[in-house]
Each structure stands twice: as structure tokens, then as C-alpha cells.
CSV table of C-alpha atoms and ligand atoms in Angstrom, one decimal:
chain,number,residue,atom,x,y,z
A,1,MET,CA,0.0,0.0,0.0
A,2,GLU,CA,1.2,3.5,-0.7
A,3,SER,CA,2.5,5.3,2.3
A,4,PHE,CA,3.2,9.0,3.3
A,5,ASP,CA,4.3,10.8,6.4
A,6,VAL,CA,1.2,13.0,6.1
A,7,VAL,CA,-2.0,12.9,4.0
A,8,VAL,CA,-3.8,16.2,3.7
A,9,VAL,CA,-7.4,16.0,2.5
A,10,GLY,CA,-8.5,19.2,0.8
A,11,GLY,CA,-6.2,21.4,-1.3
A,12,ARG,CA,-7.2,25.0,-1.0
A,13,CYS,CA,-5.9,27.7,1.4
A,14,ALA,CA,-5.6,25.5,4.5
A,15,GLY,CA,-4.5,22.2,2.9
A,16,SER,CA,-2.1,23.5,0.3
A,17,ALA,CA,-0.5,25.9,2.7
A,18,LEU,CA,0.0,23.2,5.3
A,19,ALA,CA,1.3,20.8,2.7
A,20,ILE,CA,3.9,23.3,1.6
A,21,TYR,CA,5.1,24.0,5.1
A,22,LEU,CA,5.4,20.3,5.9
A,23,ALA,CA,7.2,19.4,2.7
A,24,ARG,CA,9.6,22.3,3.3
A,25,ALA,CA,10.3,20.7,6.7
A,26,GLY,CA,11.2,17.4,5.0
A,27,ALA,CA,8.0,15.4,5.3
A,28,ARG,CA,6.6,13.2,2.5
A,29,VAL,CA,3.2,14.7,1.9
A,30,CYS,CA,0.2,13.7,-0.2
A,31,LEU,CA,-2.4,16.4,-0.9
A,32,LEU,CA,-5.8,15.1,-2.1
A,33,ASP,CA,-8.7,17.1,-3.4
A,34,LYS,CA,-11.9,15.9,-5.0
A,35,ALA,CA,-12.1,19.0,-7.2
A,36,ARG,CA,-10.1,19.7,-10.4
A,37,PHE,CA,-8.4,23.1,-10.4
A,38,PRO,CA,-8.9,25.9,-11.2
A,39,SER,CA,-12.1,25.6,-9.3
A,40,GLU,CA,-14.5,28.0,-7.7
A,41,THR,CA,-15.8,27.8,-4.1
A,42,PRO,CA,-18.2,30.1,-2.3
A,43,SER,CA,-16.1,33.0,-1.1
A,44,THR,CA,-15.8,36.8,-1.3
A,45,HIS,CA,-12.0,36.5,-1.3
A,46,VAL,CA,-10.9,39.3,1.0
A,47,ILE,CA,-7.5,38.5,2.5
A,48,GLN,CA,-6.1,40.4,5.4
A,49,PRO,CA,-2.5,41.6,5.4
A,50,ARG,CA,-1.5,38.9,8.0
A,51,GLY,CA,-2.8,36.3,5.4
A,52,VAL,CA,-1.0,38.0,2.5
A,53,GLU,CA,2.3,37.8,4.5
A,54,ILE,CA,1.9,34.0,4.5
A,55,LEU,CA,1.1,33.9,0.8
A,56,ASP,CA,4.4,35.8,0.4
A,57,ASP,CA,6.3,33.3,2.6
A,58,LEU,CA,4.8,30.5,0.4
A,59,GLY,CA,5.9,32.1,-2.8
A,60,VAL,CA,2.4,32.6,-4.0
A,61,LEU,CA,2.0,36.4,-3.7
A,62,ASP,CA,3.9,37.3,-6.9
A,63,PRO,CA,2.1,34.7,-9.0
A,64,VAL,CA,-1.4,36.0,-7.8
A,65,LEU,CA,-0.4,39.6,-8.3
A,66,ALA,CA,0.8,38.7,-11.8
A,67,ARG,CA,-2.7,37.2,-12.4
A,68,GLY,CA,-4.2,40.6,-11.5
A,69,ALA,CA,-5.1,40.2,-7.7
A,70,ALA,CA,-6.4,43.5,-6.4
A,71,ARG,CA,-4.4,45.2,-3.6
A,72,LEU,CA,-6.4,46.7,-0.9
A,73,ASP,CA,-5.0,49.4,1.4
A,74,THR,CA,-8.0,51.5,2.5
A,75,LEU,CA,-11.2,50.6,4.3
A,76,SER,CA,-14.6,52.4,4.5
A,77,PHE,CA,-16.8,51.1,7.3
A,78,VAL,CA,-20.3,52.6,7.1
A,79,ASN,CA,-23.1,52.0,9.5
A,80,ASP,CA,-26.1,54.1,8.3
A,81,ASP,CA,-25.0,57.7,8.9
A,82,VAL,CA,-21.7,56.7,10.7
A,83,ARG,CA,-18.6,56.5,8.5
A,84,ILE,CA,-15.1,55.3,9.4
A,85,ASP,CA,-12.4,55.7,6.8
A,86,ALA,CA,-8.9,54.2,7.4
A,87,ALA,CA,-5.7,53.5,5.5
A,88,LEU,CA,-3.2,50.7,6.1
A,89,PRO,CA,0.1,52.1,7.4
A,90,GLU,CA,2.6,52.6,4.5
A,91,ASP,CA,5.3,50.6,6.2
A,92,LEU,CA,3.2,47.4,6.5
A,93,ARG,CA,5.0,44.5,4.9
A,94,CYS,CA,2.0,43.4,2.8
A,95,PRO,CA,-1.3,45.1,1.8
A,96,GLY,CA,-4.7,43.3,1.9
A,97,LEU,CA,-5.7,41.5,-1.2
A,98,ASN,CA,-8.8,40.3,-3.1
A,99,VAL,CA,-8.3,37.5,-5.6
A,100,ARG,CA,-10.9,35.0,-6.7
A,101,ARG,CA,-10.4,31.4,-5.5
A,102,THR,CA,-10.0,30.1,-9.0
A,103,VAL,CA,-6.8,32.0,-9.1
A,104,LEU,CA,-5.6,31.8,-5.5
A,105,ASP,CA,-6.2,28.1,-4.8
A,106,HIS,CA,-4.7,27.0,-8.1
A,107,ALA,CA,-1.6,29.1,-7.4
A,108,LEU,CA,-1.3,27.5,-3.9
A,109,GLN,CA,-1.6,24.0,-5.4
A,110,GLN,CA,1.1,24.8,-8.0
A,111,ALA,CA,3.4,26.0,-5.2
A,112,ALA,CA,2.7,22.8,-3.3
A,113,ALA,CA,3.7,20.6,-6.3
A,114,SER,CA,6.8,22.7,-6.7
A,115,ALA,CA,7.7,22.2,-3.0
A,116,GLY,CA,7.6,18.4,-3.6
A,117,VAL,CA,4.1,17.6,-2.4
A,118,GLU,CA,2.4,14.7,-4.2
A,119,VAL,CA,-0.7,16.6,-5.4
A,120,ARG,CA,-3.7,14.6,-6.6
A,121,THR,CA,-6.9,16.4,-7.8
A,122,GLY,CA,-10.1,14.7,-8.8
A,123,CYS,CA,-9.5,12.3,-5.9
A,124,ARG,CA,-12.3,12.0,-3.4
A,125,VAL,CA,-11.6,10.7,0.0
A,126,ALA,CA,-14.3,8.4,1.3
A,127,GLY,CA,-13.2,8.2,4.9
A,128,VAL,CA,-10.3,7.4,7.2
A,129,ARG,CA,-8.6,4.0,7.9
A,130,MET,CA,-8.4,3.0,11.5
A,131,SER,CA,-6.2,0.6,13.4
A,132,ALA,CA,-7.5,0.2,17.0
A,133,ASP,CA,-8.4,3.8,18.0
A,134,ARG,CA,-5.8,5.4,15.7
A,135,VAL,CA,-6.2,7.0,12.3
A,136,VAL,CA,-3.6,5.3,10.0
A,137,GLY,CA,-4.6,6.5,6.5
A,138,VAL,CA,-7.5,7.3,4.1
A,139,GLU,CA,-9.7,5.4,1.7
A,140,THR,CA,-9.9,7.0,-1.8
A,141,ALA,CA,-11.8,6.0,-4.9
A,142,THR,CA,-8.5,4.7,-6.3
A,143,GLY,CA,-7.4,2.8,-3.3
A,144,PRO,CA,-6.2,3.2,0.3
A,145,ILE,CA,-3.2,5.4,1.3
A,146,GLU,CA,-1.4,4.9,4.6
A,147,ALA,CA,-0.1,7.9,6.6
A,148,GLY,CA,1.4,8.7,10.0
A,149,LEU,CA,-0.9,11.7,10.2
A,150,VAL,CA,-4.1,12.5,8.4
A,151,ILE,CA,-5.1,16.2,8.2
A,152,GLY,CA,-8.7,17.2,7.4
A,153,ALA,CA,-8.4,20.5,5.4
A,154,ASP,CA,-11.6,19.5,3.7
A,155,GLY,CA,-13.9,22.4,4.6
A,156,ARG,CA,-17.2,22.7,6.4
A,157,GLY,CA,-18.5,19.3,5.3
A,158,SER,CA,-15.3,17.6,6.3
A,159,VAL,CA,-15.3,13.9,5.6
A,160,VAL,CA,-12.3,13.5,8.0
A,161,ALA,CA,-14.3,15.2,10.8
A,162,LYS,CA,-17.3,12.9,10.1
A,163,SER,CA,-15.2,9.7,10.0
A,164,VAL,CA,-13.5,10.4,13.3
A,165,GLY,CA,-16.8,11.7,14.9
A,166,ALA,CA,-15.4,15.2,15.7
A,167,ARG,CA,-18.1,17.0,17.6
A,168,GLU,CA,-19.1,20.7,17.2
A,169,TYR,CA,-19.2,23.1,20.1
A,170,LEU,CA,-20.2,26.8,20.5
A,171,ALA,CA,-22.2,26.4,17.3
A,172,ARG,CA,-24.4,29.4,16.3
A,173,PRO,CA,-27.0,29.8,13.6
A,174,ALA,CA,-26.4,32.0,10.5
A,175,GLY,CA,-27.6,35.6,10.8
A,176,ARG,CA,-27.7,36.4,7.1
A,177,ILE,CA,-27.4,34.8,3.7
A,178,ALA,CA,-25.0,36.3,1.2
A,179,ILE,CA,-25.8,37.2,-2.4
A,180,TRP,CA,-23.0,38.5,-4.6
A,181,GLY,CA,-21.9,39.3,-8.1
A,182,TYR,CA,-18.8,40.3,-10.1
A,183,PHE,CA,-19.0,43.4,-12.3
A,184,ALA,CA,-16.8,44.7,-15.1
A,185,ALA,CA,-16.6,48.1,-13.5
A,186,GLY,CA,-13.2,49.2,-14.8
A,187,PRO,CA,-10.3,50.4,-12.7
A,188,GLN,CA,-11.3,51.2,-9.0
A,189,GLU,CA,-9.5,52.5,-6.0
A,190,PRO,CA,-7.9,49.8,-3.7
A,191,ARG,CA,-10.7,50.2,-1.1
A,192,ILE,CA,-12.7,47.6,0.7
A,193,ARG,CA,-16.2,48.7,1.7
A,194,LEU,CA,-18.0,47.1,4.7
A,195,GLY,CA,-21.4,48.5,5.5
A,196,ARG,CA,-24.8,48.2,7.0
A,197,LYS,CA,-27.8,50.2,5.7
A,198,GLY,CA,-31.0,49.5,7.6
A,199,ASP,CA,-31.1,45.7,7.9
A,200,LEU,CA,-29.0,45.1,4.8
A,201,GLY,CA,-25.3,44.2,5.1
A,202,PHE,CA,-22.6,45.0,2.4
A,203,LEU,CA,-19.1,43.9,1.5
A,204,ALA,CA,-17.5,45.2,-1.6
A,205,SER,CA,-14.1,45.4,-3.1
A,206,PRO,CA,-12.2,45.2,-6.4
A,207,THR,CA,-11.0,41.7,-7.2
A,208,ASP,CA,-8.6,40.2,-9.8
A,209,SER,CA,-9.0,40.6,-13.6
A,210,GLY,CA,-10.4,44.1,-13.3
A,211,LEU,CA,-13.6,42.9,-11.8
A,212,TYR,CA,-15.5,44.5,-8.8
A,213,MET,CA,-17.3,42.3,-6.3
A,214,ALA,CA,-20.4,43.4,-4.4
A,215,VAL,CA,-22.0,41.3,-1.7
A,216,VAL,CA,-25.4,42.0,-0.1
A,217,GLY,CA,-26.3,40.3,3.2
A,218,VAL,CA,-30.0,39.6,3.8
A,219,ASP,CA,-31.4,38.5,7.1
A,220,CYS,CA,-32.1,34.7,7.0
A,221,ASP,CA,-35.8,35.3,7.9
A,222,ARG,CA,-36.2,37.5,4.8
A,223,ALA,CA,-34.2,35.3,2.5
A,224,GLY,CA,-37.3,33.6,1.0
A,225,ASP,CA,-38.9,36.9,0.0
A,226,PHE,CA,-35.5,38.2,-1.4
A,227,ASN,CA,-34.9,35.2,-3.5
A,228,ARG,CA,-38.3,35.3,-5.1
A,229,ASP,CA,-37.0,38.0,-7.3
A,230,ARG,CA,-33.3,37.9,-6.5
A,231,GLU,CA,-32.1,40.0,-9.5
A,232,ALA,CA,-34.4,42.9,-8.8
A,233,ASN,CA,-34.0,42.8,-5.1
A,234,PHE,CA,-30.2,42.7,-5.4
A,235,ARG,CA,-30.2,45.8,-7.6
A,236,ASN,CA,-32.6,47.6,-5.2
A,237,ALA,CA,-30.4,46.6,-2.2
A,238,LEU,CA,-27.4,48.2,-3.9
A,239,LYS,CA,-29.3,51.4,-4.4
A,240,SER,CA,-29.5,51.8,-0.6
A,241,TRP,CA,-25.7,52.4,-0.6
A,242,PRO,CA,-25.3,55.0,-3.3
A,243,GLU,CA,-21.5,55.1,-3.5
A,244,LEU,CA,-21.5,51.3,-4.1
A,245,ASP,CA,-24.4,51.6,-6.6
A,246,ASP,CA,-22.4,54.3,-8.5
A,247,ILE,CA,-19.6,51.8,-9.0
A,248,VAL,CA,-21.6,48.8,-10.3
A,249,ARG,CA,-24.6,50.6,-12.0
A,250,GLY,CA,-24.3,50.1,-15.7
A,251,ALA,CA,-21.4,47.7,-15.4
A,252,GLU,CA,-21.8,44.3,-17.1
A,253,ARG,CA,-22.0,41.4,-14.7
A,254,ASP,CA,-19.6,38.5,-15.0
A,255,GLY,CA,-21.6,35.4,-14.5
A,256,PRO,CA,-24.7,34.8,-12.4
A,257,LEU,CA,-25.4,36.0,-8.9
A,258,ARG,CA,-23.9,33.7,-6.3
A,259,VAL,CA,-25.8,32.8,-3.1
A,260,MET,CA,-24.6,31.3,0.2
A,261,ALA,CA,-27.6,30.3,2.4
A,262,ASN,CA,-26.9,27.1,4.3
A,263,TRP,CA,-24.2,27.7,6.9
A,264,HIS,CA,-23.6,28.1,10.6
A,265,SER,CA,-20.7,29.1,12.8
A,266,TYR,CA,-19.0,26.4,14.8
A,267,PHE,CA,-15.9,25.0,16.4
A,268,ARG,CA,-15.1,21.3,16.0
A,269,GLU,CA,-12.9,19.0,18.0
A,270,SER,CA,-9.8,19.3,16.0
A,271,ALA,CA,-7.2,16.7,17.0
A,272,GLY,CA,-7.0,13.1,18.1
A,273,PRO,CA,-4.9,10.0,17.6
A,274,GLY,CA,-3.4,10.3,14.1
A,275,TRP,CA,-5.6,13.1,12.9
A,276,ALA,CA,-6.1,16.9,13.0
A,277,LEU,CA,-8.5,19.4,11.4
A,278,VAL,CA,-7.4,22.8,10.0
A,279,GLY,CA,-9.2,25.7,8.4
A,280,ASP,CA,-13.0,25.5,7.9
A,281,ALA,CA,-12.9,21.8,8.8
A,282,GLY,CA,-12.2,22.8,12.4
A,283,GLN,CA,-13.8,26.1,12.7
A,284,PHE,CA,-16.1,28.4,10.7
A,285,LYS,CA,-17.3,31.9,11.5
A,286,ASP,CA,-19.5,34.6,9.9
A,287,PHE,CA,-17.8,35.5,6.6
A,288,PHE,CA,-18.8,39.2,6.7
A,289,ALA,CA,-15.6,39.8,8.7
A,290,GLY,CA,-13.5,38.4,5.8
A,291,GLN,CA,-11.3,36.3,8.0
A,292,GLY,CA,-11.5,32.6,6.9
A,293,ILE,CA,-8.7,32.6,4.3
A,294,SER,CA,-6.2,34.4,6.5
A,295,ASP,CA,-7.2,32.1,9.4
A,296,ALA,CA,-6.7,29.0,7.3
A,297,LEU,CA,-3.3,30.2,6.2
A,298,CYS,CA,-2.2,31.2,9.7
A,299,GLN,CA,-3.5,27.9,11.1
A,300,ALA,CA,-1.6,26.0,8.4
A,301,ARG,CA,1.6,27.7,9.6
A,302,SER,CA,1.1,27.2,13.3
A,303,LEU,CA,-0.1,23.6,12.8
A,304,SER,CA,3.0,22.7,10.7
A,305,ALA,CA,5.2,24.2,13.5
A,306,ALA,CA,3.4,22.1,16.1
A,307,ILE,CA,3.7,18.9,14.0
A,308,GLY,CA,7.4,19.7,13.4
A,309,SER,CA,8.0,20.2,17.1
A,310,ALA,CA,6.9,16.6,17.9
A,311,THR,CA,9.6,14.3,16.8
A,312,GLY,CA,9.8,10.7,17.9
A,313,SER,CA,6.6,9.0,19.0
A,314,ALA,CA,3.1,9.1,17.6
A,315,LEU,CA,2.0,10.0,21.2
A,316,ALA,CA,4.2,13.1,21.1
A,317,GLN,CA,2.5,14.1,17.8
A,318,ASP,CA,-1.0,13.5,19.3
A,319,GLU,CA,-0.1,15.7,22.3
A,320,ALA,CA,1.3,18.5,20.0
A,321,THR,CA,-1.8,18.6,17.7
A,322,LYS,CA,-4.1,18.6,20.8
A,323,LYS,CA,-2.1,21.5,22.3
A,324,TRP,CA,-2.3,23.3,18.9
A,325,TRP,CA,-6.1,22.8,18.8
A,326,ARG,CA,-6.5,24.5,22.2
A,327,ALA,CA,-4.3,27.4,21.2
A,328,ARG,CA,-6.3,27.8,18.0
A,329,ASP,CA,-9.5,28.1,20.0
A,330,ARG,CA,-8.1,30.6,22.5
A,331,SER,CA,-6.8,32.8,19.6
A,332,SER,CA,-10.1,32.5,17.8
A,333,TYR,CA,-12.7,33.5,20.3
A,334,ASP,CA,-12.4,37.3,20.0
A,335,MET,CA,-13.0,37.3,16.2
A,336,TYR,CA,-15.6,34.6,16.4
A,337,TRP,CA,-17.9,36.8,18.4
A,338,LEU,CA,-16.9,40.0,16.6
A,339,ALA,CA,-17.7,38.4,13.3
A,340,MET,CA,-21.1,37.3,14.7
A,341,GLN,CA,-21.7,40.9,15.8
A,342,LEU,CA,-20.8,42.3,12.3
A,343,GLY,CA,-23.1,39.8,10.7
A,344,ARG,CA,-25.9,40.1,13.2
A,345,PRO,CA,-29.3,40.3,11.5
A,346,GLY,CA,-31.6,43.3,11.7
A,347,ALA,CA,-30.8,47.0,11.7
A,348,SER,CA,-28.1,48.4,14.1
A,349,SER,CA,-29.5,49.4,17.5
A,350,PRO,CA,-29.1,53.0,18.6
A,351,LEU,CA,-26.6,51.7,21.2
A,352,VAL,CA,-24.4,50.1,18.6
A,353,SER,CA,-24.7,53.1,16.3
A,354,GLU,CA,-23.6,55.3,19.2
A,355,VAL,CA,-20.5,53.2,20.0
A,356,LEU,CA,-19.5,53.3,16.3
A,357,ARG,CA,-20.1,57.1,16.2
A,358,ARG,CA,-17.6,57.4,19.0
A,359,ILE,CA,-15.1,55.3,17.2
A,360,ALA,CA,-15.6,57.4,14.1
A,361,ASP,CA,-15.1,60.6,16.1
A,362,ASP,CA,-11.8,59.3,17.5
A,363,PRO,CA,-8.9,60.3,15.2
A,364,THR,CA,-7.2,56.9,15.9
A,365,GLY,CA,-10.5,55.0,15.6
A,366,GLY,CA,-10.0,53.9,12.0
A,367,ALA,CA,-6.4,52.8,12.5
A,368,THR,CA,-7.5,50.7,15.5
A,369,LEU,CA,-10.4,49.2,13.5
A,370,LEU,CA,-7.9,48.0,10.9
A,371,LYS,CA,-5.7,46.5,13.5
A,372,VAL,CA,-8.6,44.6,15.1
A,373,ILE,CA,-9.6,43.3,11.7
A,374,ASN,CA,-6.1,42.2,11.0
A,375,ARG,CA,-6.0,40.6,14.5
A,376,ASP,CA,-3.1,42.7,15.6
A,377,VAL,CA,-5.0,43.8,18.7
A,378,PRO,CA,-8.1,42.5,20.4
A,379,SER,CA,-11.5,44.1,19.9
A,380,THR,CA,-11.4,45.5,23.4
A,381,LYS,CA,-9.1,48.1,22.1
A,382,LEU,CA,-12.0,49.3,20.0
A,383,PHE,CA,-14.9,48.6,22.3
A,384,THR,CA,-13.2,50.1,25.4
A,385,THR,CA,-15.2,50.2,28.7
A,386,PRO,CA,-15.2,54.1,28.8
A,387,ARG,CA,-16.5,54.1,25.2
A,388,LEU,CA,-19.2,51.6,25.9
A,389,LEU,CA,-20.3,53.3,29.1
A,390,ALA,CA,-20.4,56.8,27.4
A,391,ALA,CA,-22.4,55.3,24.5
A,392,THR,CA,-24.8,53.7,26.9
A,393,PHE,CA,-25.5,56.9,28.8
A,394,THR,CA,-25.9,58.9,25.6
A,395,THR,CA,-28.3,56.4,24.2
A,396,LEU,CA,-30.4,56.3,27.4
A,397,ARG,CA,-30.5,60.2,27.4
A,398,LYS,CA,-31.1,60.6,23.6
A,399,TYR,CA,-33.9,58.0,23.4
A,400,PRO,CA,-35.8,58.2,26.8
A,401,HIS,CA,-38.9,56.6,25.2
A,402,ARG,CA,-36.9,53.5,24.3
A,403,ARG,CA,-35.2,52.8,27.6
A,404,ARG,CA,-36.6,49.3,27.7
A,405,GLU,CA,-35.1,48.5,24.3
A,406,THR,CA,-31.8,50.0,25.2
A,407,LEU,CA,-31.6,47.9,28.4
A,408,ARG,CA,-32.4,44.9,26.3
A,409,ASP,CA,-29.6,45.8,23.8
A,410,ILE,CA,-27.2,46.2,26.7
A,411,ARG,CA,-28.2,42.7,28.0
A,412,THR,CA,-27.6,41.3,24.5
A,413,GLU,CA,-24.1,42.8,24.3
A,414,LEU,CA,-23.2,41.7,27.8
A,415,ALA,CA,-24.5,38.1,27.2
A,416,ALA,CA,-22.2,37.8,24.2
A,417,GLU,CA,-19.3,39.1,26.2
A,418,ILE,CA,-20.0,36.6,29.0
A,419,GLU,CA,-20.3,33.8,26.5
A,420,LYS,CA,-16.9,34.7,25.1
A,421,GLN,CA,-15.2,34.9,28.5
A,422,ARG,CA,-16.7,31.6,29.6
A,423,ALA,CA,-15.4,29.9,26.4
A,424,ARG,CA,-12.0,31.4,27.1
A,425,MET,CA,-12.0,30.1,30.7
A,426,ARG,CA,-13.1,26.6,29.8
A,427,SER,CA,-10.4,26.3,27.2
A,428,LYS,CA,-7.8,27.1,29.9
A,429,THR,CA,-8.8,24.1,32.0
A,430,SER,CA,-6.7,21.2,30.6
A,431,ASP,CA,-9.1,18.3,31.3
A,432,GLY,CA,-12.3,20.3,31.6
A,433,TRP,CA,-12.9,20.5,27.9
A,434,LEU,CA,-16.5,19.3,27.3
A,435,PRO,CA,-17.8,20.3,23.9
A,436,VAL,CA,-21.4,21.6,24.0
A,437,PRO,CA,-23.5,19.1,22.0
A,438,VAL,CA,-24.7,20.6,18.7
A,439,GLY,CA,-28.4,20.4,19.6
A,440,ASP,CA,-27.9,22.5,22.8
A,441,ALA,CA,-25.9,25.2,21.1
A,442,ARG,CA,-28.0,26.1,18.1
B,501,FAD,C1,-20.0,33.2,1.1
B,501,FAD,C2,-18.6,33.2,1.7
B,501,FAD,C3,-17.8,34.3,1.7
B,501,FAD,C4,-16.6,34.3,2.3
B,501,FAD,N1,-15.8,35.4,2.2
B,501,FAD,C5,-14.6,35.4,2.7
B,501,FAD,C6,-13.7,36.5,2.6
B,501,FAD,O1,-14.1,37.5,2.0
B,501,FAD,N2,-12.5,36.4,3.2
B,501,FAD,C7,-12.1,35.3,3.9
B,501,FAD,O2,-11.0,35.4,4.4
B,501,FAD,N3,-12.8,34.3,4.0
B,501,FAD,C8,-14.1,34.2,3.4
B,501,FAD,N4,-14.9,33.1,3.5
B,501,FAD,C9,-14.4,32.0,4.3
B,501,FAD,C10,-13.3,31.2,3.4
B,501,FAD,O3,-13.8,31.0,2.2
B,501,FAD,C11,-13.0,29.9,4.1
B,501,FAD,O4,-12.7,30.2,5.5
B,501,FAD,C12,-11.8,29.2,3.4
B,501,FAD,O5,-12.2,28.8,2.1
B,501,FAD,C13,-11.4,28.0,4.2
B,501,FAD,O6,-10.4,27.3,3.4
B,501,FAD,P1,-10.2,25.7,3.7
B,501,FAD,O7,-9.0,25.4,2.8
B,501,FAD,O8,-10.2,25.4,5.1
B,501,FAD,O9,-11.5,25.0,3.1
B,501,FAD,P2,-12.2,25.1,1.6
B,501,FAD,O10,-11.8,26.3,0.9
B,501,FAD,O11,-13.6,24.8,1.8
B,501,FAD,O12,-11.5,23.9,0.9
B,501,FAD,C14,-11.8,22.5,1.2
B,501,FAD,C15,-11.4,21.6,0.0
B,501,FAD,O13,-11.6,20.3,0.4
B,501,FAD,C16,-12.0,19.5,-0.7
B,501,FAD,N5,-12.7,18.4,-0.2
B,501,FAD,C17,-13.9,18.3,0.6
B,501,FAD,N6,-14.2,17.1,0.8
B,501,FAD,C18,-13.3,16.3,0.2
B,501,FAD,C19,-13.2,14.9,0.1
B,501,FAD,N7,-14.0,14.0,0.6
B,501,FAD,N8,-12.1,14.4,-0.6
B,501,FAD,C20,-11.2,15.2,-1.2
B,501,FAD,N9,-11.3,16.6,-1.1
B,501,FAD,C21,-12.3,17.1,-0.4
B,501,FAD,C22,-12.9,20.5,-1.4
B,501,FAD,O14,-13.0,20.1,-2.8
B,501,FAD,C23,-12.2,21.8,-1.3
B,501,FAD,O15,-11.3,22.1,-2.4
B,501,FAD,C24,-16.1,33.1,2.9
B,501,FAD,C25,-16.9,32.0,3.0
B,501,FAD,C26,-18.1,32.0,2.4
B,501,FAD,C27,-19.0,30.7,2.5
């Protein structure tokens, strides 16, 4: 039977990046993906500077720039009448990027092959092979493959996770569905736009090949109505943000509107004897924060370091991947909840609007927002206690007739904060990890 040190199932940002790092460290790696590349996958392709740095390390930045990837160095965050504009510092090593997955994932796979990884596309993995309680390989349509370690980088529907029975915890339902399209809008400034107008959410940015991508987020409970006449409703939704409408109005659309409706946020048990999960296979969060690709790349780097640190026994490897899983969780909570807040259905409450107004009024607010989105600093640097208290008092004073609603909004924000802190505490207790069963969490 064929045998490798590591078999990685799934060959996009998590899997290809991990395979490259492991191969560079001298491991014999086989990368399997059921898709044939170039291949599209649901995504809006915003990559934070911290993710772009990894693309650079992997030798993939220049090839994707050569294929027309759009650099992003300014952000406009708009919440009804509040606007925050910010520019990335000029001395940052890499800008943000937007490049469609047909281009990015293919370039990553080509880099994996160049690094000596055995890349097999069009190869579906049916499940893992077990020996006693240990994963020892995978079953594919073309036969079994043996491996010292099997990595599931196979996305939200991970077959590796299913085969090993990895449970979900801290799962939360989707707030919105996403509907997006690509427009031949001509040259555009390198600006990402993130917005909320009434109960609609927006994400927009130039992408590769001179195209412009515009996403509309619609509350899940309004999705049925919206989809009844999706084309007209999408156009009307864009009109509620005139600066975005100005860019895409009259521009020819490239392909149909894309829709992402069935999803939820979750963490999954991500390591066990002979296996680990990386990227979306192990954790998925609201995509309006544009974090998944950078997270997948960063996790690939940290997981490869953890695997590399465990030389010797299979037991040492299991310990290292388990430790990595816990560290991944601890570093993920802040953005997990912030992403949920950004993607929360319904219009912004007066309380949230007041907090954002105070950030907009602070000359350093925009720069801090960019640092939070790039995960350089925690969200508490933005949502400081004095700012939250001041916003609460102003809201109570400004809207005396809605005191009850404001108190309810405060309770909602506090409950989210308490949940986050509880998750953080639980992950610190080494043997106290008890995943919340999926049914309880959603
Ligand atoms: C609508 C939407 C918009 C998003 N927008 C952004 C954004 O703007 N910025 C951002 O950073 N993130 C965004 N994300 C999240 C981002 O797309 C994911 O976090 C990222 O793709 C995770 O990469 P991955 O490699 O873990 O998994 P995936 O990209 O899902 O790749 C998994 C791979 O595994 C393969 N596979 C699956 N099962 C098998 C099997 N049985 N055998 C072999 N191969 C298999 C699949 O073919 C696939 O190629 C968005 C997500 C969605 C849904």
C-alpha cells in the first residue's frame, strides 16, 4: 500500500499551505482534493495583510499579483450615517488582497507541487482508515493510502471530521445569507467597503482581472422573499448604498449572482490519535468579517510548526496537535464573536450606532479598527469600557422613550461578552474540555 508521512485531505488555502510548510520541513506529503483546479468555491476573497504575508512566505504572492489580484489598502466602514475611513500604514509588509479562488487556490496548489508535495486532484476521500483507535490513513476511490498523520483540510462538510466523529461546540446559527456578483466596473481605488444600511449588510471590493465584487447580506428570515425576485432585489439593495451603486450601476456582470444560504458558525474537536483538522474543517465563522482565508493560512503555519516540534513517538505528535487545537481556540474567540456581531441580522441598534459614532469621532479609531480586523489587537481596544459606558449613557438620554429596548440591547451585548469569556475560561482548564452538544448550542 502507498504510504506517506502526512496525507492532507483538501487542497485549498488550509490544505495546500500546510502541505507546503510540511514538505519544506522534509515530510513526505500527499495532498488530495476531489475538485479539479482551477475551481471556484463560495467566497468573497478578502485576504487580510496577515494572510498575505503567509502567501508571500509560500511564494504565492507574486504569482497571484501577476494574475491581477487586487491590492487593498483602504477601508470604509459605514453604518447608516456613521462612516469610518482608514488606510493601512505605509510601512506594513503586505497590503490586503482580493483574488478569486479560481486563481488563489490554483496558485497554492502549484506551489505545493513545486515544493515536492504529491498533489492529486479529482481524488475523493471516502473516509479514514483506523487501526484500533488510531487513524492510519485514508480510503480513496483509487485505493487506500497509509499515513502517519491525516489532516482534514476539507472544509465545512469535512469527511475526515465525520469519519472520526469530531463534535461541534459553541455552534451558532447563520444571521444572514450572502448574495454577490462580479462586475466589469473598470479600474477602481484599492478600497474595501464594509457596510450596513438598515437591515442590509454589504461587503464590496475590487478583485482580480479588473472585476469588482459586491455582496449583499440579507437576514435569514427575509431570504425567501428576497430570493423570489433575486435580481431585482439585489439591484434595489445596492441602491441603498449610493457610493456602491455608483460603481456597479451600468457595469456588465460577469456570470450569475452567487448565493450562500446554508451555513452556521462552529468550532469542532480538531485533534485526536493520528488526525487533526485545519481551516474550515475545524472552525467556521460569519464571513462578513473576511477572516476565513487568513485564518486558514495562519493555522496552516502554526499547525505545521506544532507537527514539526513533535519528533519521535506518535504519542508526542498527538499531544502536539491537541495543544495546537486548544491554542487555536483561544486565539479565535475574539474574532468569532466580533464576526457574529458584524453579521448580526436586523438594523443596528441606537446603542451600537452610538458606539460606532464614538469610534468614528476618535482620530485613531479607523487605524484601531484596521488593527482589530487584521487581528493585531483584540476588539477590546476598539470597544473600550469608557466608550461603551459613554455610549450607553448617551443612548439612554437621547432616546428616553426607548429605555426598555436600550436595556435589552445592553443585555444582548453583555451576554455575548460573558459567553466569550466563559469559552476562554473553559479552554484554559486542561481536562475540563467538554464540547457543547450541537443540539444544545443552536
Ligand atoms: C460566502 C462566503 C464568503 C466568504 N468570504 C470570505 C472573505 O471575503 N475572506 C475570507 O478570508 N474568507 C471568506 N470566507 C471563508 C473562506 O472561504 C474559508 O474560510 C476558506 O475557504 C477556508 O479554506 P479551507 O481550505 O479550510 O476550506 P475550503 O476552501 O472549503 O476547501 C476545502 C477543500 O476540500 C475539498 N474536499 C472536501 N471534501 C473532500 C473529500 N471528501 N475528498 C477530497 N477533497 C475534499 C474540497 O473540494 C475543497 O477544495 C467566505 C466563505 C463563504 C462561504
